[in-house]
């Protein structure tokens, strides 16, 4: 399997239907460059922080390429941090899958961390806030809390428990930690401003009680930190310089800064002694949160909850179903890491929300595969073509270049005999206007062989065509002076005697609507599942295609790009998935 080299693929984009944003100049990289120039930072540290409650999807590719890409370009580093603060939803299978997918996309992390590595830090930080009079234990129920919170136009009201003394709060919070109270009966809230115009600052909860086993810490904790608190402190713990996140967190930034500033890990080493004791590097610093727009793609679902629903309800064949826009689904489908990175590079980074046409992704993948996939011949809907002026047992071995534009791909042997399979649609008894392939008494070039003339059309009793009897012009054989003789069409073929029959899975877009989760048409997103998105058929392959390693990718000439299925393909029982057709067939529909 070829080694993926991300650096090599960072060449400028060329497709004319996408506007390439210069990666050198996106606003995040501009900030990073300025921070290095001014001496604010001497090294850049980023992180990619997925929650291990599902597998990564195409949207995550943007955050991965941005965080790891910046670290690589500016000689810094990027951590992979599993944001595991939601016990019950997270599991080690997803942790392993996320690691595999990040590596597949072409990146590696400086350190692998878990938010749960800092549970003791979060707890001590919360105790400090309580001691400083900046946090209190609240007994309001979740519904009451919502009621007290106010709205966008009305200020919130203080909880009756907001005036609890520091001593009482300390006692109650320690007892929450000791597991004395039932789930959701109390929360710890930051004491900020119930009248703030920013609802996130109206005394947000920072700890809740939840007695559920955790994927990393088991039953050690009956309380868990809330996302904003844990995320800000995790970034600070790791000395992250630029905390890059999607736009919906813009309104959370004041809270992020509040947590970092009021806990002040850098100034209080006793809060993170546990991390040092665990042998982890700790250089707390103040991170800066910067927001960018999400990647939204038409015909895709980028919510882990909905992707999980597809899997759990058996609507697809698992997280790596080639119809899924998870990274592992795209991988199994045959999409390339370089193709995905090319898409992200071309789209650039901005604060503009938009929906990207799925065809752009397919074009990036085609562009990469055109350059990297060796060519092979396969026939999906076979019609027998017999060459009557060759002996019935005629056999020869032809040499075909593996790539029309790149000699370094070398050549291969292709067996040829007097009977070949051609695509049924490459013959027309009554040709439509402009048909350039084989017709009765017409001629066509058999790719790499020579020109054949259709002398006879054989039909069965039902009137269906079962065989074409043709003659091969001996002067037109490849390599002879007559090989240049002009005919209108060239078609591909596979020697019938040597063909290997494969299972061929023709995949298409999983949804039949560009915005499947736009429910304004009265249909739920599930009802937009495209029943035609998976069709299983057979293919007749030249031997060099059947012999592929799992996950090897080819262009089957004139048909599209295909990949040997990484799970089920075996050379003696080949299984190929269609990655993408040679041309976009959707924009016409
Ligand atoms: P979900 O809500 O489906 O679970 P999420 O956004 O919460 O998705 P996380 O695992 O928390 O998923 O995300 C990890 C990182 O990836 C976050 O920094 C998040 O901003 C980023 N990310 C997630 N989806 C996208 C997207 N569509 N485009 C860009 N970045 C994304
Ligand atoms: Mg999340």
mmCIF file with all atom_site columns, N, CA, C and O in Angstrom, residues 32-60:
data_model
loop_
_atom_site.group_PDB
_atom_site.id
_atom_site.type_symbol
_atom_site.label_atom_id
_atom_site.label_alt_id
_atom_site.label_comp_id
_atom_site.label_asym_id
_atom_site.label_entity_id
_atom_site.label_seq_id
_atom_site.pdbx_PDB_ins_code
_atom_site.Cartn_x
_atom_site.Cartn_y
_atom_site.Cartn_z
_atom_site.occupancy
_atom_site.B_iso_or_equiv
_atom_site.pdbx_formal_charge
_atom_site.auth_seq_id
_atom_site.auth_comp_id
_atom_site.auth_asym_id
_atom_site.auth_atom_id
_atom_site.pdbx_PDB_model_num
ATOM 1   N N  . UNK A 1 32 ? -1.691  33.170 14.618 1.00 0.00 ? 32 UNK A N  1
ATOM 2   C CA . UNK A 1 32 ? -0.562  32.366 15.095 1.00 0.00 ? 32 UNK A CA 1
ATOM 3   C C  . UNK A 1 32 ? 0.754   33.019 14.680 1.00 0.00 ? 32 UNK A C  1
ATOM 4   O O  . UNK A 1 32 ? 1.695   33.159 15.488 1.00 0.00 ? 32 UNK A O  1
ATOM 5   N N  . UNK A 1 33 ? 0.791   33.461 13.436 1.00 0.00 ? 33 UNK A N  1
ATOM 6   C CA . UNK A 1 33 ? 2.027   34.067 12.929 1.00 0.00 ? 33 UNK A CA 1
ATOM 7   C C  . UNK A 1 33 ? 2.360   35.333 13.744 1.00 0.00 ? 33 UNK A C  1
ATOM 8   O O  . UNK A 1 33 ? 3.515   35.547 14.129 1.00 0.00 ? 33 UNK A O  1
ATOM 9   N N  . UNK A 1 34 ? 1.336   36.137 14.005 1.00 0.00 ? 34 UNK A N  1
ATOM 10  C CA . UNK A 1 34 ? 1.571   37.372 14.771 1.00 0.00 ? 34 UNK A CA 1
ATOM 11  C C  . UNK A 1 34 ? 2.037   37.065 16.193 1.00 0.00 ? 34 UNK A C  1
ATOM 12  O O  . UNK A 1 34 ? 2.916   37.738 16.724 1.00 0.00 ? 34 UNK A O  1
ATOM 13  N N  . UNK A 1 35 ? 1.433   36.028 16.801 1.00 0.00 ? 35 UNK A N  1
ATOM 14  C CA . UNK A 1 35 ? 1.816   35.686 18.172 1.00 0.00 ? 35 UNK A CA 1
ATOM 15  C C  . UNK A 1 35 ? 3.259   35.203 18.256 1.00 0.00 ? 35 UNK A C  1
ATOM 16  O O  . UNK A 1 35 ? 3.939   35.409 19.266 1.00 0.00 ? 35 UNK A O  1
ATOM 17  N N  . UNK A 1 36 ? 3.720   34.555 17.196 1.00 0.00 ? 36 UNK A N  1
ATOM 18  C CA . UNK A 1 36 ? 5.121   34.115 17.184 1.00 0.00 ? 36 UNK A CA 1
ATOM 19  C C  . UNK A 1 36 ? 6.034   35.315 16.948 1.00 0.00 ? 36 UNK A C  1
ATOM 20  O O  . UNK A 1 36 ? 7.074   35.474 17.600 1.00 0.00 ? 36 UNK A O  1
ATOM 21  N N  . UNK A 1 37 ? 5.610   36.193 16.019 1.00 0.00 ? 37 UNK A N  1
ATOM 22  C CA . UNK A 1 37 ? 6.452   37.351 15.689 1.00 0.00 ? 37 UNK A CA 1
ATOM 23  C C  . UNK A 1 37 ? 6.601   38.283 16.879 1.00 0.00 ? 37 UNK A C  1
ATOM 24  O O  . UNK A 1 37 ? 7.679   38.816 17.140 1.00 0.00 ? 37 UNK A O  1
ATOM 25  N N  . UNK A 1 38 ? 5.507   38.456 17.632 1.00 0.00 ? 38 UNK A N  1
ATOM 26  C CA . UNK A 1 38 ? 5.563   39.393 18.760 1.00 0.00 ? 38 UNK A CA 1
ATOM 27  C C  . UNK A 1 38 ? 6.242   38.781 19.982 1.00 0.00 ? 38 UNK A C  1
ATOM 28  O O  . UNK A 1 38 ? 6.470   39.463 20.970 1.00 0.00 ? 38 UNK A O  1
ATOM 29  N N  . UNK A 1 39 ? 6.510   37.491 19.933 1.00 0.00 ? 39 UNK A N  1
ATOM 30  C CA . UNK A 1 39 ? 7.123   36.838 21.086 1.00 0.00 ? 39 UNK A CA 1
ATOM 31  C C  . UNK A 1 39 ? 6.108   36.445 22.153 1.00 0.00 ? 39 UNK A C  1
ATOM 32  O O  . UNK A 1 39 ? 6.465   35.955 23.222 1.00 0.00 ? 39 UNK A O  1
ATOM 33  N N  . UNK A 1 40 ? 4.797   36.622 21.869 1.00 0.00 ? 40 UNK A N  1
ATOM 34  C CA . UNK A 1 40 ? 3.779   36.199 22.838 1.00 0.00 ? 40 UNK A CA 1
ATOM 35  C C  . UNK A 1 40 ? 3.920   34.703 23.117 1.00 0.00 ? 40 UNK A C  1
ATOM 36  O O  . UNK A 1 40 ? 3.738   34.241 24.237 1.00 0.00 ? 40 UNK A O  1
ATOM 37  N N  . UNK A 1 41 ? 4.200   33.948 22.063 1.00 0.00 ? 41 UNK A N  1
ATOM 38  C CA . UNK A 1 41 ? 4.465   32.516 22.234 1.00 0.00 ? 41 UNK A CA 1
ATOM 39  C C  . UNK A 1 41 ? 5.764   32.164 21.522 1.00 0.00 ? 41 UNK A C  1
ATOM 40  O O  . UNK A 1 41 ? 6.051   32.714 20.460 1.00 0.00 ? 41 UNK A O  1
ATOM 41  N N  . UNK A 1 42 ? 6.512   31.247 22.106 1.00 0.00 ? 42 UNK A N  1
ATOM 42  C CA . UNK A 1 42 ? 7.702   30.766 21.401 1.00 0.00 ? 42 UNK A CA 1
ATOM 43  C C  . UNK A 1 42 ? 7.396   29.453 20.687 1.00 0.00 ? 42 UNK A C  1
ATOM 44  O O  . UNK A 1 42 ? 8.094   29.070 19.760 1.00 0.00 ? 42 UNK A O  1
ATOM 45  N N  . UNK A 1 43 ? 6.346   28.744 21.124 1.00 0.00 ? 43 UNK A N  1
ATOM 46  C CA . UNK A 1 43 ? 5.971   27.500 20.455 1.00 0.00 ? 43 UNK A CA 1
ATOM 47  C C  . UNK A 1 43 ? 4.447   27.426 20.423 1.00 0.00 ? 43 UNK A C  1
ATOM 48  O O  . UNK A 1 43 ? 3.782   27.878 21.353 1.00 0.00 ? 43 UNK A O  1
ATOM 49  N N  . UNK A 1 44 ? 3.919   26.848 19.355 1.00 0.00 ? 44 UNK A N  1
ATOM 50  C CA . UNK A 1 44 ? 2.468   26.751 19.187 1.00 0.00 ? 44 UNK A CA 1
ATOM 51  C C  . UNK A 1 44 ? 1.997   25.386 19.675 1.00 0.00 ? 44 UNK A C  1
ATOM 52  O O  . UNK A 1 44 ? 2.570   24.356 19.323 1.00 0.00 ? 44 UNK A O  1
ATOM 53  N N  . UNK A 1 45 ? 0.965   25.416 20.482 1.00 0.00 ? 45 UNK A N  1
ATOM 54  C CA . UNK A 1 45 ? 0.410   24.155 20.996 1.00 0.00 ? 45 UNK A CA 1
ATOM 55  C C  . UNK A 1 45 ? -1.088  24.143 20.760 1.00 0.00 ? 45 UNK A C  1
ATOM 56  O O  . UNK A 1 45 ? -1.801  25.041 21.196 1.00 0.00 ? 45 UNK A O  1
ATOM 57  N N  . UNK A 1 46 ? -1.533  23.111 20.084 1.00 0.00 ? 46 UNK A N  1
ATOM 58  C CA . UNK A 1 46 ? -2.965  22.984 19.806 1.00 0.00 ? 46 UNK A CA 1
ATOM 59  C C  . UNK A 1 46 ? -3.432  21.622 20.301 1.00 0.00 ? 46 UNK A C  1
ATOM 60  O O  . UNK A 1 46 ? -2.627  20.825 20.795 1.00 0.00 ? 46 UNK A O  1
ATOM 61  N N  . UNK A 1 47 ? -4.712  21.375 20.164 1.00 0.00 ? 47 UNK A N  1
ATOM 62  C CA . UNK A 1 47 ? -5.241  20.063 20.547 1.00 0.00 ? 47 UNK A CA 1
ATOM 63  C C  . UNK A 1 47 ? -6.477  19.782 19.712 1.00 0.00 ? 47 UNK A C  1
ATOM 64  O O  . UNK A 1 47 ? -7.157  20.705 19.266 1.00 0.00 ? 47 UNK A O  1
ATOM 65  N N  . UNK A 1 48 ? -6.747  18.497 19.508 1.00 0.00 ? 48 UNK A N  1
ATOM 66  C CA . UNK A 1 48 ? -8.007  18.095 18.894 1.00 0.00 ? 48 UNK A CA 1
ATOM 67  C C  . UNK A 1 48 ? -8.759  17.313 19.970 1.00 0.00 ? 48 UNK A C  1
ATOM 68  O O  . UNK A 1 48 ? -8.269  16.287 20.439 1.00 0.00 ? 48 UNK A O  1
ATOM 69  N N  . UNK A 1 49 ? -9.939  17.812 20.390 1.00 0.00 ? 49 UNK A N  1
ATOM 70  C CA . UNK A 1 49 ? -10.602 17.248 21.574 1.00 0.00 ? 49 UNK A CA 1
ATOM 71  C C  . UNK A 1 49 ? -11.935 16.547 21.330 1.00 0.00 ? 49 UNK A C  1
ATOM 72  O O  . UNK A 1 49 ? -12.976 17.025 21.779 1.00 0.00 ? 49 UNK A O  1
ATOM 73  N N  . UNK A 1 50 ? -11.971 15.414 20.639 1.00 0.00 ? 50 UNK A N  1
ATOM 74  C CA . UNK A 1 50 ? -13.256 14.751 20.407 1.00 0.00 ? 50 UNK A CA 1
ATOM 75  C C  . UNK A 1 50 ? -13.791 14.061 21.658 1.00 0.00 ? 50 UNK A C  1
ATOM 76  O O  . UNK A 1 50 ? -13.016 13.626 22.513 1.00 0.00 ? 50 UNK A O  1
ATOM 77  N N  . UNK A 1 51 ? -15.113 13.972 21.698 1.00 0.00 ? 51 UNK A N  1
ATOM 78  C CA . UNK A 1 51 ? -15.738 13.179 22.752 1.00 0.00 ? 51 UNK A CA 1
ATOM 79  C C  . UNK A 1 51 ? -15.864 11.744 22.237 1.00 0.00 ? 51 UNK A C  1
ATOM 80  O O  . UNK A 1 51 ? -16.416 11.527 21.155 1.00 0.00 ? 51 UNK A O  1
ATOM 81  N N  . UNK A 1 52 ? -15.366 10.752 22.989 1.00 0.00 ? 52 UNK A N  1
ATOM 82  C CA . UNK A 1 52 ? -15.415 9.370  22.481 1.00 0.00 ? 52 UNK A CA 1
ATOM 83  C C  . UNK A 1 52 ? -16.796 8.733  22.647 1.00 0.00 ? 52 UNK A C  1
ATOM 84  O O  . UNK A 1 52 ? -16.942 7.687  23.257 1.00 0.00 ? 52 UNK A O  1
ATOM 85  N N  . UNK A 1 53 ? -17.806 9.391  22.072 1.00 0.00 ? 53 UNK A N  1
ATOM 86  C CA . UNK A 1 53 ? -19.169 8.852  22.136 1.00 0.00 ? 53 UNK A CA 1
ATOM 87  C C  . UNK A 1 53 ? -19.632 8.412  20.755 1.00 0.00 ? 53 UNK A C  1
ATOM 88  O O  . UNK A 1 53 ? -20.820 8.257  20.494 1.00 0.00 ? 53 UNK A O  1
ATOM 89  N N  . UNK A 1 54 ? -18.678 8.266  19.840 1.00 0.00 ? 54 UNK A N  1
ATOM 90  C CA . UNK A 1 54 ? -18.995 7.830  18.489 1.00 0.00 ? 54 UNK A CA 1
ATOM 91  C C  . UNK A 1 54 ? -17.713 7.905  17.689 1.00 0.00 ? 54 UNK A C  1
ATOM 92  O O  . UNK A 1 54 ? -16.668 8.274  18.237 1.00 0.00 ? 54 UNK A O  1
ATOM 93  N N  . UNK A 1 55 ? -17.811 7.530  16.424 1.00 0.00 ? 55 UNK A N  1
ATOM 94  C CA . UNK A 1 55 ? -16.638 7.623  15.564 1.00 0.00 ? 55 UNK A CA 1
ATOM 95  C C  . UNK A 1 55 ? -16.585 8.998  14.901 1.00 0.00 ? 55 UNK A C  1
ATOM 96  O O  . UNK A 1 55 ? -17.600 9.697  14.823 1.00 0.00 ? 55 UNK A O  1
ATOM 97  N N  . UNK A 1 56 ? -15.425 9.354  14.415 1.00 0.00 ? 56 UNK A N  1
ATOM 98  C CA . UNK A 1 56 ? -15.254 10.667 13.783 1.00 0.00 ? 56 UNK A CA 1
ATOM 99  C C  . UNK A 1 56 ? -15.933 10.698 12.419 1.00 0.00 ? 56 UNK A C  1
ATOM 100 O O  . UNK A 1 56 ? -16.011 9.698  11.722 1.00 0.00 ? 56 UNK A O  1
ATOM 101 N N  . UNK A 1 57 ? -16.410 11.900 12.052 1.00 0.00 ? 57 UNK A N  1
ATOM 102 C CA . UNK A 1 57 ? -17.050 12.053 10.746 1.00 0.00 ? 57 UNK A CA 1
ATOM 103 C C  . UNK A 1 57 ? -16.333 13.106 9.913  1.00 0.00 ? 57 UNK A C  1
ATOM 104 O O  . UNK A 1 57 ? -15.361 13.719 10.367 1.00 0.00 ? 57 UNK A O  1
ATOM 105 N N  . UNK A 1 58 ? -16.856 13.316 8.711  1.00 0.00 ? 58 UNK A N  1
ATOM 106 C CA . UNK A 1 58 ? -16.190 14.217 7.763  1.00 0.00 ? 58 UNK A CA 1
ATOM 107 C C  . UNK A 1 58 ? -15.995 15.616 8.355  1.00 0.00 ? 58 UNK A C  1
ATOM 108 O O  . UNK A 1 58 ? -14.991 16.278 8.089  1.00 0.00 ? 58 UNK A O  1
ATOM 109 N N  . UNK A 1 59 ? -16.943 16.065 9.200  1.00 0.00 ? 59 UNK A N  1
ATOM 110 C CA . UNK A 1 59 ? -16.788 17.388 9.826  1.00 0.00 ? 59 UNK A CA 1
ATOM 111 C C  . UNK A 1 59 ? -15.542 17.460 10.703 1.00 0.00 ? 59 UNK A C  1
ATOM 112 O O  . UNK A 1 59 ? -14.828 18.469 10.715 1.00 0.00 ? 59 UNK A O  1
ATOM 113 N N  . UNK A 1 60 ? -15.267 16.371 11.409 1.00 0.00 ? 60 UNK A N  1
ATOM 114 C CA . UNK A 1 60 ? -14.080 16.359 12.264 1.00 0.00 ? 60 UNK A CA 1
ATOM 115 C C  . UNK A 1 60 ? -12.794 16.506 11.463 1.00 0.00 ? 60 UNK A C  1
ATOM 116 O O  . UNK A 1 60 ? -11.794 16.981 11.984 1.00 0.00 ? 60 UNK A O  1
#
